[in-house]
XYZ file of C-alpha atoms in Angstrom:
528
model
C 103.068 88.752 123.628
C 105.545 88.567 120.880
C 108.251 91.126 121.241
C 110.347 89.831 118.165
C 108.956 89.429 114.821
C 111.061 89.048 111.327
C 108.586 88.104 109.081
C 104.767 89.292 108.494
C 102.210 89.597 105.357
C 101.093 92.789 104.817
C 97.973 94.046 103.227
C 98.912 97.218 101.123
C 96.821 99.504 98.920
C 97.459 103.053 97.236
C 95.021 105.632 97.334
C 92.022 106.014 94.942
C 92.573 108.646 91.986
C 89.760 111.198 92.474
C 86.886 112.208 89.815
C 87.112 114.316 87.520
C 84.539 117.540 87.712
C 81.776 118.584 85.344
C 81.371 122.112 85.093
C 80.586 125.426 82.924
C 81.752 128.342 83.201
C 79.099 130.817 84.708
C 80.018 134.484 85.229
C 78.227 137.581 84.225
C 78.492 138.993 80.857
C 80.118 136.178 79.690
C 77.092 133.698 78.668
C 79.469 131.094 76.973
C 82.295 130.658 79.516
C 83.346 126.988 78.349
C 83.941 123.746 80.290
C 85.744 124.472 83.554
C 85.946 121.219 85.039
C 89.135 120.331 87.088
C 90.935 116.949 87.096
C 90.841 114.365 90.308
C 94.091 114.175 92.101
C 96.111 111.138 91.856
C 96.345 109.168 95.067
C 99.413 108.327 97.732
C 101.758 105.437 97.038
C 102.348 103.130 99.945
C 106.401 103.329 100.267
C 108.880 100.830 102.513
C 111.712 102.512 103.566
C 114.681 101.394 105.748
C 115.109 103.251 108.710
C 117.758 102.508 111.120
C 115.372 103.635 114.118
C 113.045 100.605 112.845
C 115.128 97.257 114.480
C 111.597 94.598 114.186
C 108.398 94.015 112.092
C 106.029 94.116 115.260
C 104.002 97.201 114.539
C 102.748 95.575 111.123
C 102.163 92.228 112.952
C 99.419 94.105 114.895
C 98.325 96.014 112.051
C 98.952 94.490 108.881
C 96.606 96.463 106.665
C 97.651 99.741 105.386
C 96.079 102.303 102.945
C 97.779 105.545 101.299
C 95.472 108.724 101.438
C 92.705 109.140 98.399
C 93.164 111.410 95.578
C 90.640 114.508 95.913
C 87.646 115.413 93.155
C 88.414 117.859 90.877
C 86.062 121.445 91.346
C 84.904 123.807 89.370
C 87.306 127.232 87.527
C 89.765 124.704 86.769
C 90.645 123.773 90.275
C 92.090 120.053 90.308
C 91.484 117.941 93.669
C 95.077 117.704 95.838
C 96.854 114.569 95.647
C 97.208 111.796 98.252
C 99.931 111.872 100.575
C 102.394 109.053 100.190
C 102.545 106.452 103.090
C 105.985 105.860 103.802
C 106.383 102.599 105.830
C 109.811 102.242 107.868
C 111.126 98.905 107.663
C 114.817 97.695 109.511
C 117.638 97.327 107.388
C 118.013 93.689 105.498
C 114.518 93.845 104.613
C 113.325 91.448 102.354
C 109.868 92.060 100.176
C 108.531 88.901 98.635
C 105.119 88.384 97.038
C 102.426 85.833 98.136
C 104.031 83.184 95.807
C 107.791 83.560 96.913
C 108.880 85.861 94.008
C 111.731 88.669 95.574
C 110.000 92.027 94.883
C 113.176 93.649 96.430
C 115.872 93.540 98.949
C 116.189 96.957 100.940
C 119.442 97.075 102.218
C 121.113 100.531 103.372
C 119.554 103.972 105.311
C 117.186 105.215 102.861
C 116.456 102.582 100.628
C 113.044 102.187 99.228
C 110.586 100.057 97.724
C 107.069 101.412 96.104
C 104.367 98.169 97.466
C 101.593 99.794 96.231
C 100.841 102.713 93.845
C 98.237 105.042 93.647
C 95.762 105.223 91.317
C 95.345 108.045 88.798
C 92.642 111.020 88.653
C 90.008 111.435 86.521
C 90.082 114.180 83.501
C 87.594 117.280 83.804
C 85.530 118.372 80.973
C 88.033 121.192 80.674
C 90.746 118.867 79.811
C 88.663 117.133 76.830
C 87.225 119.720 75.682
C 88.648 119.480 72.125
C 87.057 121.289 68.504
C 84.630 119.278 67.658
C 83.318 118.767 71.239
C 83.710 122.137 72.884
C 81.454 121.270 76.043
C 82.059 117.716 77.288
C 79.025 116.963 79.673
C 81.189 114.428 81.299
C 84.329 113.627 83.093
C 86.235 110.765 83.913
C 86.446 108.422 86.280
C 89.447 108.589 89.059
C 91.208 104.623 89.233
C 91.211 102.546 92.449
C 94.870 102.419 93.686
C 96.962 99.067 93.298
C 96.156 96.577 96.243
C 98.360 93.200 96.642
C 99.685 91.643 100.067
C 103.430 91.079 99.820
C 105.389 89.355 102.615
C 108.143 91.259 104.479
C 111.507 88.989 105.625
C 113.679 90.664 107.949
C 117.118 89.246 107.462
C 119.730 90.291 110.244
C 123.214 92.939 108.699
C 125.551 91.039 110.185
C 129.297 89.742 109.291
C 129.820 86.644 111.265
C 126.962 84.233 112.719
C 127.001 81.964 115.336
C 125.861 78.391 114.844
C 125.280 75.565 116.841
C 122.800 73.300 119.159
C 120.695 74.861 121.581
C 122.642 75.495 125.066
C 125.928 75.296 123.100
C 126.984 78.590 124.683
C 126.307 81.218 121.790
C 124.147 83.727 123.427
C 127.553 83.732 126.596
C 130.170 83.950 123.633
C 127.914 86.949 122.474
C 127.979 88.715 126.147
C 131.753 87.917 126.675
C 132.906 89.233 123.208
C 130.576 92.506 122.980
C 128.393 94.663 124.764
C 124.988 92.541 123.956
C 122.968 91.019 127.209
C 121.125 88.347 125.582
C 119.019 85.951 127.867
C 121.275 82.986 129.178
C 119.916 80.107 131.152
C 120.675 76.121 131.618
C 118.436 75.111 129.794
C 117.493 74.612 125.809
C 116.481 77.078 123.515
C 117.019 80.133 126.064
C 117.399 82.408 122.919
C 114.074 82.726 120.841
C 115.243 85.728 118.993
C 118.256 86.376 117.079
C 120.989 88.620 118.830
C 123.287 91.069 117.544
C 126.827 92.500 119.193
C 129.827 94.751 117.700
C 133.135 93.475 118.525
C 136.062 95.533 118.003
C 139.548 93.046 116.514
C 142.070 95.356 116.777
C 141.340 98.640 113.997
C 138.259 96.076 112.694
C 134.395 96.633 113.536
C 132.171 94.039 112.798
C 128.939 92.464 114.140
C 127.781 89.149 114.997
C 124.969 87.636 115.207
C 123.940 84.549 117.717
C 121.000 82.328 115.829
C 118.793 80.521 117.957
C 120.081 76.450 118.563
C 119.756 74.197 115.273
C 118.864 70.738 115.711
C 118.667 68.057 113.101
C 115.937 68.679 110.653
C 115.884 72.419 111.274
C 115.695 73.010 107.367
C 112.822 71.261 107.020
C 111.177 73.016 110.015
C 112.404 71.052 112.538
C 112.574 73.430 115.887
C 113.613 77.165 115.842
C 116.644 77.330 113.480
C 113.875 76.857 110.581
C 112.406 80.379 110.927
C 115.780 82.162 112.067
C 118.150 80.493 109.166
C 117.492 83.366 106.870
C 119.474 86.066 109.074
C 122.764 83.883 108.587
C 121.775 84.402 104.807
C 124.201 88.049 105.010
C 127.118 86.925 106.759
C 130.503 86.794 105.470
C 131.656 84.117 107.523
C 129.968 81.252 109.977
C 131.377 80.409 113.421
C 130.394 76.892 114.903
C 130.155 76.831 118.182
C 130.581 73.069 119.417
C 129.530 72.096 123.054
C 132.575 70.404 124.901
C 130.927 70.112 128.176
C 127.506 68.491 127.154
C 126.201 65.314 129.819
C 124.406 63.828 127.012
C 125.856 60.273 126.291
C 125.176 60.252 122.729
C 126.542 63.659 121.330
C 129.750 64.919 120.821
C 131.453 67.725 119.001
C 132.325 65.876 115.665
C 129.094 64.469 115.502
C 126.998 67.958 116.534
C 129.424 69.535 113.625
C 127.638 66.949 111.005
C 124.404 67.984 111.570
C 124.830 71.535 111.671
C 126.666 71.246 108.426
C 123.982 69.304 106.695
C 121.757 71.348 107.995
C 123.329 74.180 106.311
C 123.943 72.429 103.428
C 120.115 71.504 103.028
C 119.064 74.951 103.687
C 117.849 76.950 100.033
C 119.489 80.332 100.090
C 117.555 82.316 97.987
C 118.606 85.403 95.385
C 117.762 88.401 98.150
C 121.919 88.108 99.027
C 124.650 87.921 96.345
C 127.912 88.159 96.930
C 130.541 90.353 95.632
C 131.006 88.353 92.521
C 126.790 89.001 91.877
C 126.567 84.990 92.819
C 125.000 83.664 95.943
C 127.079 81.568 97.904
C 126.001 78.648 99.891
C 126.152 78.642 103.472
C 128.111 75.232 103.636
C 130.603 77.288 101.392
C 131.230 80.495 103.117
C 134.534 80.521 105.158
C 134.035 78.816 108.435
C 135.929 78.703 111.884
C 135.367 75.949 115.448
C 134.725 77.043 118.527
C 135.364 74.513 120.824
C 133.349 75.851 123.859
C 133.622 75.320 127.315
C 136.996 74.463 127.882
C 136.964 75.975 131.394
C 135.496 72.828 132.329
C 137.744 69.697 132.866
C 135.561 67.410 130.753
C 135.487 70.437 128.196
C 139.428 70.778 128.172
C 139.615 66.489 127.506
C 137.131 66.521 124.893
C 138.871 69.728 122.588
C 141.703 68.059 122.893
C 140.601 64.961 121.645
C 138.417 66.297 118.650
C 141.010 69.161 118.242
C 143.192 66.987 115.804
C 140.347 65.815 113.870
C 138.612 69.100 112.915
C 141.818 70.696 111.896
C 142.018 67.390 109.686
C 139.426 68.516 108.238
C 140.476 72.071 107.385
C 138.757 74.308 109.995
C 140.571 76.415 111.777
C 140.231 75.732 115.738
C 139.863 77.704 118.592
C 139.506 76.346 122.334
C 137.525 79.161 124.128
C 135.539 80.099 127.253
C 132.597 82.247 127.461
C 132.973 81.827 131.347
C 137.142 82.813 131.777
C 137.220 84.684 128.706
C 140.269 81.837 127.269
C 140.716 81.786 123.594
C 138.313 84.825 122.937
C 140.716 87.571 121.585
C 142.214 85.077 119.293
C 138.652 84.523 117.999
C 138.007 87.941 117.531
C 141.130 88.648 115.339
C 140.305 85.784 113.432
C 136.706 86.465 112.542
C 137.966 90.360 111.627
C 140.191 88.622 109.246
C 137.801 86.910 107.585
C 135.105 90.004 107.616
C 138.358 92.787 106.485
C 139.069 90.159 103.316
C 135.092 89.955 102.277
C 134.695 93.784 102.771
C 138.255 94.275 100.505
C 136.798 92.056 97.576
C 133.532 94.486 97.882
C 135.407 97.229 97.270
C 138.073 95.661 94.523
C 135.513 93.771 92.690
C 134.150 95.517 89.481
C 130.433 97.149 89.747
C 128.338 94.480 88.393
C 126.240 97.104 85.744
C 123.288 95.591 84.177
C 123.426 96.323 80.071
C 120.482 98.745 79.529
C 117.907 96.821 77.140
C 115.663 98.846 75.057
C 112.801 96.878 73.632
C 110.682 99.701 71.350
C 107.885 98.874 70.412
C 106.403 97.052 67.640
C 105.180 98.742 64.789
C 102.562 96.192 64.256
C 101.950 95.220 67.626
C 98.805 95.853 69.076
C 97.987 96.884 72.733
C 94.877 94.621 73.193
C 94.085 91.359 72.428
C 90.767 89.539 71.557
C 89.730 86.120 72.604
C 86.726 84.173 71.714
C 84.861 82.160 74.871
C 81.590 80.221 75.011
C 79.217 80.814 77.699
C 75.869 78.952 77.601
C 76.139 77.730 74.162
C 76.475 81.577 73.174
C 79.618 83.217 71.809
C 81.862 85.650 73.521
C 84.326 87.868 73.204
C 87.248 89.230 75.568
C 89.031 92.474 75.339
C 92.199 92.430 77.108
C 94.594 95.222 77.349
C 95.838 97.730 79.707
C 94.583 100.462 77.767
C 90.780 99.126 77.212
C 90.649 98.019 80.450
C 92.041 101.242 82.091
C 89.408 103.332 79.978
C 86.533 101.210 81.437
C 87.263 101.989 84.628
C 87.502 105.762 83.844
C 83.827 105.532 82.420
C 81.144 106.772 84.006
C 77.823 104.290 82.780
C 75.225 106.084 83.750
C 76.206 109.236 81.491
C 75.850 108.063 77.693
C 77.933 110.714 76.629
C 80.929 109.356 78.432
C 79.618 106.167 77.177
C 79.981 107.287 73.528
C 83.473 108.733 74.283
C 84.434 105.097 75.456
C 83.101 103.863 72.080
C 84.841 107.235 70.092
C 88.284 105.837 71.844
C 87.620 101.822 71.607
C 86.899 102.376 67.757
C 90.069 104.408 67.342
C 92.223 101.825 68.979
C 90.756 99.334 66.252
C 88.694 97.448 68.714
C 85.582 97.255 66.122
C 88.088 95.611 63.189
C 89.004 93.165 65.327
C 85.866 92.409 66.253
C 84.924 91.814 63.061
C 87.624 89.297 62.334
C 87.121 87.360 64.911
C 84.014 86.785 63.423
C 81.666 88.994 65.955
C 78.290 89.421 64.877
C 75.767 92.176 66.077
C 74.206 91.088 69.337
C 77.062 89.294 70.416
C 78.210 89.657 73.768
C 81.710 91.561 74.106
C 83.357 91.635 77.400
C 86.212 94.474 78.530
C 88.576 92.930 81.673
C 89.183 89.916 82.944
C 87.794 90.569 87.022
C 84.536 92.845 87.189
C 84.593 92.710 83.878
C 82.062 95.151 82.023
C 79.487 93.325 79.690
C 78.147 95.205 76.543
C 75.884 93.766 73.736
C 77.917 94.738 70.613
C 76.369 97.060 68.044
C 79.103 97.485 65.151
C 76.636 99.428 63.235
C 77.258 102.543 65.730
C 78.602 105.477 64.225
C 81.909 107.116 65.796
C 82.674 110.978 66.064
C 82.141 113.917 68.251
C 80.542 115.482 65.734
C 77.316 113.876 65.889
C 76.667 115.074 69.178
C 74.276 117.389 69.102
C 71.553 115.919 71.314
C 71.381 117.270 75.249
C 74.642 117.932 77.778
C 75.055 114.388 78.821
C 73.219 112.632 76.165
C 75.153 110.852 73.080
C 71.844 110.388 70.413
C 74.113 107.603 68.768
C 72.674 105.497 71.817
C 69.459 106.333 71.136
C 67.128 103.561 69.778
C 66.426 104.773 66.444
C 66.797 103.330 63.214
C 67.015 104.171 59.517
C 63.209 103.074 58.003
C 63.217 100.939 54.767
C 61.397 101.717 51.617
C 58.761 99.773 52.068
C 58.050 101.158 55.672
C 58.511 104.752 53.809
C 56.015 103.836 51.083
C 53.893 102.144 54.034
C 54.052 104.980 55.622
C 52.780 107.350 53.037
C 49.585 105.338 52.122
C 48.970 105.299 55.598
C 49.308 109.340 55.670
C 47.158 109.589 52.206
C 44.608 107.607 53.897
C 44.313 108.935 57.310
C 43.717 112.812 54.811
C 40.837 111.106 53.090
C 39.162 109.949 55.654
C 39.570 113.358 57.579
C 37.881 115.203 54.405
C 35.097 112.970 54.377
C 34.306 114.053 58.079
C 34.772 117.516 57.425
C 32.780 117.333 54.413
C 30.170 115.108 55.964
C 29.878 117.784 58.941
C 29.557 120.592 56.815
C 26.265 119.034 54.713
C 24.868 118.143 58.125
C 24.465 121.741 58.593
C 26.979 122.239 61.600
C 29.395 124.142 60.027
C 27.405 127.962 59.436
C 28.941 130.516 56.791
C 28.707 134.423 56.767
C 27.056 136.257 54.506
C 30.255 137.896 54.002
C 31.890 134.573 52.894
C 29.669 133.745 50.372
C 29.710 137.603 48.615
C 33.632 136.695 48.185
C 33.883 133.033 48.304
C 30.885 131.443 46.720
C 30.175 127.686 47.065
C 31.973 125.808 43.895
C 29.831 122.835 44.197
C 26.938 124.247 44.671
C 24.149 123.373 41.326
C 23.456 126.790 40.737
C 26.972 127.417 39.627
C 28.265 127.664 35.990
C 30.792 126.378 34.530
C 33.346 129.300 35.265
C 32.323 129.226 39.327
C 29.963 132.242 38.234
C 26.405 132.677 39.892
């Protein structure tokens, strides 16, 4: 089982915004209370933040999915639903949060520091909130927005001043031990340490840490053993010690040449923009101040060989130290010399100017629209795409099986200018328009729709400009009417055919008052 891990994916999402609530006002004596519809409650963000109790990623390498708490529906009398609590996630300090692709997201460095991975979506509106003049009882409310979901990759990348470099079994994780109060795992044999290890070291009035990195080998930037994954924690250190094995048995290494590597390794290795240095630049590792260790000079072989190599190197410009892990020679010269290196960085931290970024304000266009319109082809058919964060947004606070809140989507649409577009892009009625890129929503465009809340006066809930109705022509009007004239004909015939069959039967009250005009007995003046 792992017990050490600096570098997971994790699977973050925010909490849902909840619904908004349709409701009325009901309470005695007062018959027209008004809309009283509360608003959903937005839900939880998902929040890193460094914690100093927090020293590893293992608890999100066994559960790497993590979800903030929903936003609650809104409830009737105005009552809106209780928001989400926020999901704070404690990460160890030098955290690193990358996206899927490699892009730095941010660098959390410092007690405290935070990063928002994942925000919460919003709440719906209640009918109380749109509730305007002209539509005084909304019979709808919106919909409450799914929170933001991504997976971003988390990079732990070791605080520490000076790191220890060099091939496996060089003595790094006993230098460590001797010099501080750490107890890493030593062994004769290779690769003992699998995890980096940190120690304090007190030079004199200077504190500083150091870290030992597992053994580098040749190819270790390109993946080559362990130093691959555990490179990035020398990414923070002010200075880089190599420690070079004097006592090795192998015939075909030496110090000079196990320098090489482990410099071209470094050299080869992509530091990326997560650590800049005082200056706001990054610095490469093959660049950063650098001291020998000749190791193992307890040893009689070990004392030959530093002294041989010993000329060499400081040819070369390092500055060389003959220790011991095992006697404890040469160490407290090493120690004031890596505090002088760390007590110089730390003084150009604090001397060198605070690197402001320029504030730049980018207002917005006055012309510039916040959607955009593109025409696609799908089965020999036209199409057209609304983009925008505002359409899209508004879709998915729509509820489609209410057609008022579907007319309210087409009230808001129109006003953003979504129906002139249309029409210069050359959409037609019956074409297909299409809101979103992903679960996109698919309407079949009717530009001859009218907008305003004033036309709805159908049912609560209803919108009658969805209703399938039309205006009739004139010659369905005059159609119409001949068809009316004739059905009235044909009815008086009946009636008058019934009445000479004898099966309609008349008072003799009726006729006294209301004698029979077509009757042949009749004058001309309707007199008997």
């Amino acid at each position: 089982m792992a017990s050490f891990v600096d570098r997971v994916v994790l699977h973050v999402s925010g909490g849902h915004g909840g619904h908004g609530c349709v409701s009325v006002k009901r309470e005695k004596f007062k018959p027209l209370g008004g809309p009283d519809g509360g608003n959903g409650g937005n839900g939880g963000d998902v929040v890193l933040r460094v914690s100093s109790q927090t020293t590893t990623l293992l608890e999100y390498h066994h559960s790497p999915h993590r979800h903030a708490e929903n936003g609650g529906p809104g409830m009737g009398d105005w009552r809106a639903g209780h928001r989400g609590e926020t999901l704070v996630l404690p990460v160890p300090d030098g955290t690193v949060v990358k996206s899927r692709d490699g892009a730095v997201l941010a660098d959390l460095v410092g007690e405290g520091a935070e990063f928002v991975a994942a925000a919460g979506g919003q709440g719906g509106l209640g009918n109380a909130a749109l509730a305007t003049s002209k539509r005084k009882a909304p019979g709808f409310a919106l919909l409450g927005i799914e929170g933001e979901e991504r997976d971003i990759v988390l990079e732990l990348k070791s605080i520490a001043d000076v790191a220890l470099v060099g091939f496996p079994s060089a003595g790094k994780s006993s230098l460590i031990a001797a010099m501080s109060a750490a107890r890493p795992k030593i062994a004769d044999y290779p690769f003992t340490t699998l995890v980096p290890n940190l120690g304090v070291v007190q030079a004199g009035d200077v504190r500083f840490t150091i870290a030992d990195v597992p053994g580098l080998i040749e190819g270790a930037s390109e993946g080559r053993g362990l130093g691959h994954d555990f490179l990035r924690h020398v990414e923070r250190c002010a200075a880089i010690v190599h420690v070079l094995d004097c006592g090795t048995l192998e015939p075909d290494r030496n110090p000079i040449d196990d320098l090489d590597v482990i410099e071209g390794e470094l050299a080869k290795y992509d530091v990326d923009m997560s650590f800049a240095g005082p200056t706001g630049e990054v610095v490469p590792l093959n660049e950063r101040p650098r001291l020998v260790a000749l190791n193992k000079v307890d040893l009689p072989d070990g004392k030959a060989m530093a002294e041989i190599v010993r000329a060499e190197l400081e040819g070369r410009g390092y500055r060389v130290f003959e220790v011991s892990a095992t006697s404890h020679e040469g160490l407290r010269a090493l120690g004031f010399a890596m505090a002088e290196i760390v007590q110089r960085a730390r003084q150009e931290v604090e001397t060198a100017p605070p690197k402001v970024t320029p504030a730049v304000l980018r207002p917005r266009a006055v012309n510039e629209k916040s959607f955009t319109i593109r025409k696609e082809e799908r089965n020999l058919e036209p199409l057209f795409r609304i983009l925008g964060e505002k359409p899209e947004r508004w879709v998915k606070q729509t509820d489609f099986t209410n057609d008022e809140a579907v007319g309210y989507l087409s009230d808001r649409l129109n006003r953003l200018g979504v129906e002139d577009e249309l029409f210069k892009a050359g959409a037609h009625a019956g074409d297909t328009v299409v809101v979103g890129e992903d679960d996109a929503v698919v309407f079949d465009w009717e530009p001859t729709m009218s907008a305003g809340a004033e036309l709805l006066t159908g049912p609560r809930g209803t919108d009658l400009r969805l209703s399938d109705w039309s205006r009739p022509t004139r010659a369905q009007k005059r159609d119409e009417f001949e068809d009316r004239k004739s059905a009235k004909a044909a009815a008086r015939e009946e009636l008058e055919a019934e009445r000479r069959a004898g099966i309609w039967t008349e008072s003799s009250r009726r006729r006294e008052w209301a004698p029979d005009l077509n009757s042949e007995e009749s004058d001309d003046d309707g007199e008997l």
